[in-house]
mmCIF file of C-alpha atoms in Angstrom:
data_model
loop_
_atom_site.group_PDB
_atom_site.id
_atom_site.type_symbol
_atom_site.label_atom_id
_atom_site.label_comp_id
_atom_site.label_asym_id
_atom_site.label_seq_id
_atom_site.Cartn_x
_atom_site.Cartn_y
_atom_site.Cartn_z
ATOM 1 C CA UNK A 1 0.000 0.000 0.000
ATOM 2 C CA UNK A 2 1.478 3.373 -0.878
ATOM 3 C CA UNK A 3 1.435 6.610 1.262
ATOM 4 C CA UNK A 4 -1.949 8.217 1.778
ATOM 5 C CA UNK A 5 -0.554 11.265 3.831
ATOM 6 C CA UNK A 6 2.800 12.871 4.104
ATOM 7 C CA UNK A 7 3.070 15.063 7.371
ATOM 8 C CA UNK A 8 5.467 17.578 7.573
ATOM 9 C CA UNK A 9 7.341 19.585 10.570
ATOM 10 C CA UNK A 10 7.557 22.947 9.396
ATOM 11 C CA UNK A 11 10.285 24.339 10.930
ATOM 12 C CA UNK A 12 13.330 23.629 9.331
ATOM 13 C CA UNK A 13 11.392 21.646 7.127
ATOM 14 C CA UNK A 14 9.573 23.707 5.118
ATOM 15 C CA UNK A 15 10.705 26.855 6.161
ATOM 16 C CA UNK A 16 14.089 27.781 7.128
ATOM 17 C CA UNK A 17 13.353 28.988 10.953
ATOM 18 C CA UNK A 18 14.995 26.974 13.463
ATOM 19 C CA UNK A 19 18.417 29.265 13.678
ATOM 20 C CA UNK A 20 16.354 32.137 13.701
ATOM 21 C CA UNK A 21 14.045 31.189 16.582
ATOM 22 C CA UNK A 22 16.343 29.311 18.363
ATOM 23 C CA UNK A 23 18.733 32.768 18.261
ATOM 24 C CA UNK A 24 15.843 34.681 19.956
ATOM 25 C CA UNK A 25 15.078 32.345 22.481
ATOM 26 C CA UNK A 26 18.399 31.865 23.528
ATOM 27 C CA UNK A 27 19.046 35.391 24.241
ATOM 28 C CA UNK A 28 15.632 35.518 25.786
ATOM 29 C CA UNK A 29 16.345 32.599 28.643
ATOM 30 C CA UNK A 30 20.026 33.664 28.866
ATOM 31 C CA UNK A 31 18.673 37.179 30.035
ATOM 32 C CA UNK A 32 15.968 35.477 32.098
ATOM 33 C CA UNK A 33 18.733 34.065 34.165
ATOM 34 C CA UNK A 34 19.495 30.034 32.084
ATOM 35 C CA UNK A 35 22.634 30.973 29.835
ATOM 36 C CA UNK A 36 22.246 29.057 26.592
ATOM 37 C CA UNK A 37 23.442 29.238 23.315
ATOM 38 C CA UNK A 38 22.080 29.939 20.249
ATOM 39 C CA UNK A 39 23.359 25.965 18.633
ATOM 40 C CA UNK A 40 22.744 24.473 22.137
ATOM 41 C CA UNK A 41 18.946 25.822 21.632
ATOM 42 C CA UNK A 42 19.246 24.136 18.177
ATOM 43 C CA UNK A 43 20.557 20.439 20.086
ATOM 44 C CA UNK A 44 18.215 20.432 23.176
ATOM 45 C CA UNK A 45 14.916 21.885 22.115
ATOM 46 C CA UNK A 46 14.813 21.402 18.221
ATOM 47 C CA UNK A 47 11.040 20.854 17.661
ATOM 48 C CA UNK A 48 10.092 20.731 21.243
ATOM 49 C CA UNK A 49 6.894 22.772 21.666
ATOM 50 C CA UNK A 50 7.286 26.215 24.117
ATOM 51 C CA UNK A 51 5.548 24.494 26.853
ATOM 52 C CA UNK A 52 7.919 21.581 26.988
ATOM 53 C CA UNK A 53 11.065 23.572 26.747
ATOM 54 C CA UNK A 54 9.739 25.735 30.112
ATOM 55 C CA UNK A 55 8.580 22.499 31.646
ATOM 56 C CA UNK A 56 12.447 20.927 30.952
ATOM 57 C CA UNK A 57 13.804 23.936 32.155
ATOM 58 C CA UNK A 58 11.593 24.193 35.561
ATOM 59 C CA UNK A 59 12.445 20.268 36.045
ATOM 60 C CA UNK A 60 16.062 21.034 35.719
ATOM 61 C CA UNK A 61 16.740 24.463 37.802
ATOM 62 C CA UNK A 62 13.265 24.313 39.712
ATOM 63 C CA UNK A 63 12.193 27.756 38.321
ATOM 64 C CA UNK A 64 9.329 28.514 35.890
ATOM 65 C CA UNK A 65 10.614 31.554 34.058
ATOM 66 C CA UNK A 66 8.102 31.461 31.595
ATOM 67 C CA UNK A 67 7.000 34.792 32.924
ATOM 68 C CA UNK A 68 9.938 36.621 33.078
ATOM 69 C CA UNK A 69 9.961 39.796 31.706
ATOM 70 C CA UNK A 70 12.723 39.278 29.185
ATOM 71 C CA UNK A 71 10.462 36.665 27.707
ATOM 72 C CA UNK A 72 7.134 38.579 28.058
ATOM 73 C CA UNK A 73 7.349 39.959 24.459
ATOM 74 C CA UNK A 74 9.740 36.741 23.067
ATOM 75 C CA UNK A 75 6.774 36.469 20.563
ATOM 76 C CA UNK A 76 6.979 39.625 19.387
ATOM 77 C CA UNK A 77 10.539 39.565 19.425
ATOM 78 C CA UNK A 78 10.301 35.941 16.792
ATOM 79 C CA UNK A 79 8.040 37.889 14.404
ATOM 80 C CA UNK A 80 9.947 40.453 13.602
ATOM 81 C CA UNK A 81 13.042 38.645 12.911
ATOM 82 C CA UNK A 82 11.416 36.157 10.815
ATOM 83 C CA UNK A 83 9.677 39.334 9.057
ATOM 84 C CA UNK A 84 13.345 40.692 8.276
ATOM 85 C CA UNK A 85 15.180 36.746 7.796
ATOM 86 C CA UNK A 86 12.912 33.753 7.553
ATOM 87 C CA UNK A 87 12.718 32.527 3.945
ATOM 88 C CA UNK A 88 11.310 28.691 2.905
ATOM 89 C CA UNK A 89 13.815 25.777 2.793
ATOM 90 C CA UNK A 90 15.625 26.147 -0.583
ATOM 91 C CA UNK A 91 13.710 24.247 -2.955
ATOM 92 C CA UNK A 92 10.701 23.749 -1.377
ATOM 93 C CA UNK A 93 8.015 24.818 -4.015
ATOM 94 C CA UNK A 94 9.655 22.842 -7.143
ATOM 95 C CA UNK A 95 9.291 19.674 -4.746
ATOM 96 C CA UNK A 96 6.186 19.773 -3.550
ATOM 97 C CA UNK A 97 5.095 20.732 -7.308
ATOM 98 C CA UNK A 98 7.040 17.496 -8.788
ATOM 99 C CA UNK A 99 5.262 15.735 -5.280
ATOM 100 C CA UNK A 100 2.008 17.034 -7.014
ATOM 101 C CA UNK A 101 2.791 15.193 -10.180
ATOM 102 C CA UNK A 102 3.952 11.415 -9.220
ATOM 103 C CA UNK A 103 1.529 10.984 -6.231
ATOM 104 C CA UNK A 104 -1.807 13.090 -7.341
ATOM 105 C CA UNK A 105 -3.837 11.366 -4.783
ATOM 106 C CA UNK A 106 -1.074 12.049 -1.927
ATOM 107 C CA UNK A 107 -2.415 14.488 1.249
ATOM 108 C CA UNK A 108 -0.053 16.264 3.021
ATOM 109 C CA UNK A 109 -0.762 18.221 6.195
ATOM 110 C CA UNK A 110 1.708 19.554 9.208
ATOM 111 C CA UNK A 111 2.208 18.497 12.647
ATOM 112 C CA UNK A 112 4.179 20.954 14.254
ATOM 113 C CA UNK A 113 5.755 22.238 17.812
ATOM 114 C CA UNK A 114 5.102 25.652 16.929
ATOM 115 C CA UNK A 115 1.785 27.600 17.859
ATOM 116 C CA UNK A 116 -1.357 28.093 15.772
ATOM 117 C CA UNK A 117 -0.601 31.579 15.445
ATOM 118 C CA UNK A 118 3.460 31.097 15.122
ATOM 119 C CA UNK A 119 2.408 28.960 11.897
ATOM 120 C CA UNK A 120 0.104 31.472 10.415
ATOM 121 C CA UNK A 121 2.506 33.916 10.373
ATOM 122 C CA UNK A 122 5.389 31.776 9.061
ATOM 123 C CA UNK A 123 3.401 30.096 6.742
ATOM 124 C CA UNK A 124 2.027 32.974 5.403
ATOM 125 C CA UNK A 125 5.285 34.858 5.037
ATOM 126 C CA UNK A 126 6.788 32.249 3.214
ATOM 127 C CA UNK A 127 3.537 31.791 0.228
ATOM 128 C CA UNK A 128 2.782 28.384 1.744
ATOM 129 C CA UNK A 129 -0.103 29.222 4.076
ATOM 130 C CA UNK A 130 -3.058 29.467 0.932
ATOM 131 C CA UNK A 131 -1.346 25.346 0.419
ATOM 132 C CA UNK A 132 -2.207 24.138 3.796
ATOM 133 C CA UNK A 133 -4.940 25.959 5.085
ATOM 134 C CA UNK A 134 -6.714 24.255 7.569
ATOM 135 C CA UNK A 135 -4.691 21.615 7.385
ATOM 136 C CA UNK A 136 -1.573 22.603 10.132
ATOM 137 C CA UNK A 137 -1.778 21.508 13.713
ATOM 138 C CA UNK A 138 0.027 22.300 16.978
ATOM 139 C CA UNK A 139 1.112 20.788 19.550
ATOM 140 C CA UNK A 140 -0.276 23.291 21.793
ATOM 141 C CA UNK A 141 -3.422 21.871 21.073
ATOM 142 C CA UNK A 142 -2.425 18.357 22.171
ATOM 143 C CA UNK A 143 -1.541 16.958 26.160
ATOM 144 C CA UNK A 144 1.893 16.596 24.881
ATOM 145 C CA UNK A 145 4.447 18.042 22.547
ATOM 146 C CA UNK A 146 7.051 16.254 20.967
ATOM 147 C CA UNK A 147 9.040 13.313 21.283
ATOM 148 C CA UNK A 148 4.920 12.357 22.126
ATOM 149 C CA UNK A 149 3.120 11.356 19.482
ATOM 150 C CA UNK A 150 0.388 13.136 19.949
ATOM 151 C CA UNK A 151 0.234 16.004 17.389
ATOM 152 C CA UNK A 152 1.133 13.517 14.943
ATOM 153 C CA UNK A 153 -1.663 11.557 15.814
ATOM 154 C CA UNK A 154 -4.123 14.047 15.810
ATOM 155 C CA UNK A 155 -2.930 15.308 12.192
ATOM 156 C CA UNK A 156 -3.840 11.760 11.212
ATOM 157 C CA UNK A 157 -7.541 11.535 12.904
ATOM 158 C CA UNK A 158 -8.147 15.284 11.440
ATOM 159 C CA UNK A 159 -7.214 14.048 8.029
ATOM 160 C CA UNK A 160 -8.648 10.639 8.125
ATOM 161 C CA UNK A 161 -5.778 8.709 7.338
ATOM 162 C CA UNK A 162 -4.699 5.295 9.348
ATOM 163 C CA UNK A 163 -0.768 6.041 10.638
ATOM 164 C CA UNK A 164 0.642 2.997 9.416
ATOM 165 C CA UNK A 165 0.149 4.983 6.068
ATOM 166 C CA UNK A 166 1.576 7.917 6.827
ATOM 167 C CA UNK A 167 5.117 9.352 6.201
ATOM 168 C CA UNK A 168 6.640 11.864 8.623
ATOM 169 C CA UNK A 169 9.780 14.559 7.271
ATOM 170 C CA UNK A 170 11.332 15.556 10.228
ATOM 171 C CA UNK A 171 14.442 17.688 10.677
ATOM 172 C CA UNK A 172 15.073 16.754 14.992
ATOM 173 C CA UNK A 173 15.550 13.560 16.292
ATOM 174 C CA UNK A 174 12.396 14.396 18.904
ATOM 175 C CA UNK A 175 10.058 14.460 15.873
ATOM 176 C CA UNK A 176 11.711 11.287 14.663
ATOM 177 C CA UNK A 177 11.155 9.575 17.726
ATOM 178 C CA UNK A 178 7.292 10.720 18.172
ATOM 179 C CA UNK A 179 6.599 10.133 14.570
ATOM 180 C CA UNK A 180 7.586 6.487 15.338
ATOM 181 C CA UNK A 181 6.316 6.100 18.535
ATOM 182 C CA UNK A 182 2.409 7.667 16.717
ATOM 183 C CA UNK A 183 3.588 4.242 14.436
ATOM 184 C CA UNK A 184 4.825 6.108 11.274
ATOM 185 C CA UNK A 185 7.046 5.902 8.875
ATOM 186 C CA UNK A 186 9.505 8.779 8.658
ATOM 187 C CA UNK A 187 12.643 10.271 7.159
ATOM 188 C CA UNK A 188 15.094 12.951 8.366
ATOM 189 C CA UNK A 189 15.906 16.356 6.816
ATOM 190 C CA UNK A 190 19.039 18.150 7.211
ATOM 191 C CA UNK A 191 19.225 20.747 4.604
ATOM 192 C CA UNK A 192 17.894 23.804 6.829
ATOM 193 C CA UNK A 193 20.204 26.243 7.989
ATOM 194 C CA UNK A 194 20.688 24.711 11.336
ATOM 195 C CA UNK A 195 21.212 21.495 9.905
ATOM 196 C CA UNK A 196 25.153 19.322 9.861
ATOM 197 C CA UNK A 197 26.558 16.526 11.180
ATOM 198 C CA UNK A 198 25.679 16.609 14.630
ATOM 199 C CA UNK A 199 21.983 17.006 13.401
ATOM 200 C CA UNK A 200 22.382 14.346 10.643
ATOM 201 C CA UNK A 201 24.234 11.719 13.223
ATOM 202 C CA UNK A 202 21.641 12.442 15.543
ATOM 203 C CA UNK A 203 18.976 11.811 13.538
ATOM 204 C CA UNK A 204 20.850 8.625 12.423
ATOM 205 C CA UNK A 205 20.745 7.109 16.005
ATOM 206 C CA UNK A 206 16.589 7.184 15.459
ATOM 207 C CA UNK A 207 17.151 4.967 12.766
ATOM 208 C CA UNK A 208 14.744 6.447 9.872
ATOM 209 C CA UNK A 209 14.194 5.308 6.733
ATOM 210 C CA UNK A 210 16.526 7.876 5.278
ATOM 211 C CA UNK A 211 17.906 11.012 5.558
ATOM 212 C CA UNK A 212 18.241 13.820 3.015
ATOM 213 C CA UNK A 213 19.911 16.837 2.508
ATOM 214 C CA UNK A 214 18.591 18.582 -0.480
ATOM 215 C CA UNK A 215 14.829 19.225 -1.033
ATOM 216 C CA UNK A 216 14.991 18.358 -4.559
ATOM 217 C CA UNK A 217 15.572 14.725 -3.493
ATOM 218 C CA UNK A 218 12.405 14.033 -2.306
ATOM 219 C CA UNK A 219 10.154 13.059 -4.685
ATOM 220 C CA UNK A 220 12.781 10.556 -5.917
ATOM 221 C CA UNK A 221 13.187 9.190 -2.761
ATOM 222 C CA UNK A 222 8.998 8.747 -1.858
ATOM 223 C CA UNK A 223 8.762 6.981 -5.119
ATOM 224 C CA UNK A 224 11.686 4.651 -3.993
ATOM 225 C CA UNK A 225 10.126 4.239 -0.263
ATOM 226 C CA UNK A 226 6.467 3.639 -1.936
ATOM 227 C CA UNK A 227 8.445 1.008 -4.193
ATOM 228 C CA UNK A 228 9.753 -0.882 -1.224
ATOM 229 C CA UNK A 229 6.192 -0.337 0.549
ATOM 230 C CA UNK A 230 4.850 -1.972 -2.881
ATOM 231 C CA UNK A 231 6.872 -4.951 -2.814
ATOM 232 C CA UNK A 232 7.346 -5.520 0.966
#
């Protein structure tokens, strides 16, 4: 049986945002009194949704600085720089055009860490929002953010699609891990601007089905996967 939906993290999936947001929270928490940097934002919280990065950090230092005034107006802070930065993964429209083409019947939708509003705004700046309208969902709608599975399986119930035949992309190794634990297949992405090979080794350790660099490689590679599917 071939793929009937193919999910998609946003964030350094679609659109190139995880440096950029990852930059402003850092200097947000270091301020609010946890010193991080900007690439160990990028290793530790990578897809993690804003209430389990505060919930880590309370469970590590015993503090809830979620209300700290340094992080008050982080929000406002993010859209501004991804009003003057964020731009969509390189090659992201010819793909899902070509994607279009070989698999016609194909849904996609998004499962994401961000918030509803986070991804209206990103999507929107990047000419992807009118594509998947209605069809984005947060974590911050679900009990649990990522590594759960739980905004993975929701994107499947809202869509109507079974997860055995669903395909995750997923650029952290949290997504890869709650992809698989929602019982979906799913392949790594490391061509974002945060991406290398600490990202691509530790999405190797989740042992997906593959991991690709370039955007342009996908369709290639989901008619190869839906091959193997075919003859499994």
């Amino acid at each position: 049986m071939n793929y009937q939906l193919l999910i998609w993290d946003c964030d350094g999936c679609l659109i190139d945002s995880e440096w950029i947001g990852c930059q402003v929270e850092a200097e947000g928490f270091t301020k609010a009194g946890y010193p991080i940097t900007t690439q160990e934002m990028v290793a530790r919280f990578c897809g993690v949704s804003s209430q389990e990065v505060f919930d880590q950090i309370e469970a590590e230092t015993g503090r809830d600085i979620r209300h700290h005034e340094a992080l008050t107006n982080q929000e406002e802070d993010l859209k501004k720089a991804f009003e003057q930065h964020l731009q969509p993964i390189k090659g992201i429209y010819d793909a899902l055009s070509e994607l279009d083409k070989l698999f016609p019947d194909l849904k996609m939708c998004i499962a994401s860490g961000s918030s509803i509003r986070r991804l209206e705004h990103t999507l929107k700046l990047t000419g992807l929002y009118d594509r998947f309208e209605g069809r984005f969902f947060s974590a911050e709608t679900v009990a649990k953010g990522k590594p759960a599975p739980d905004v993975f399986l929701k994107a499947a119930t809202e869509v109507d699609v079974a997860p055995q035949h669903c395909i995750v992309i997923e650029d952290s190794h949290l997504g890869l891990i709650a992809a698989q634990a929602a019982g979906m297949d799913a392949i790594g992405f490391t061509g974002a601007s945060h991406g290398g090979e600490i990202l691509h080794s530790r999405l190797e350790q989740q042992k997906s089905l593959a991991i690709f660099n370039d955007m342009n490689e996908l369709p290639d590679l989901l008619q190869k996967l839906n091959l193997l599917r075919t003859e499994a």
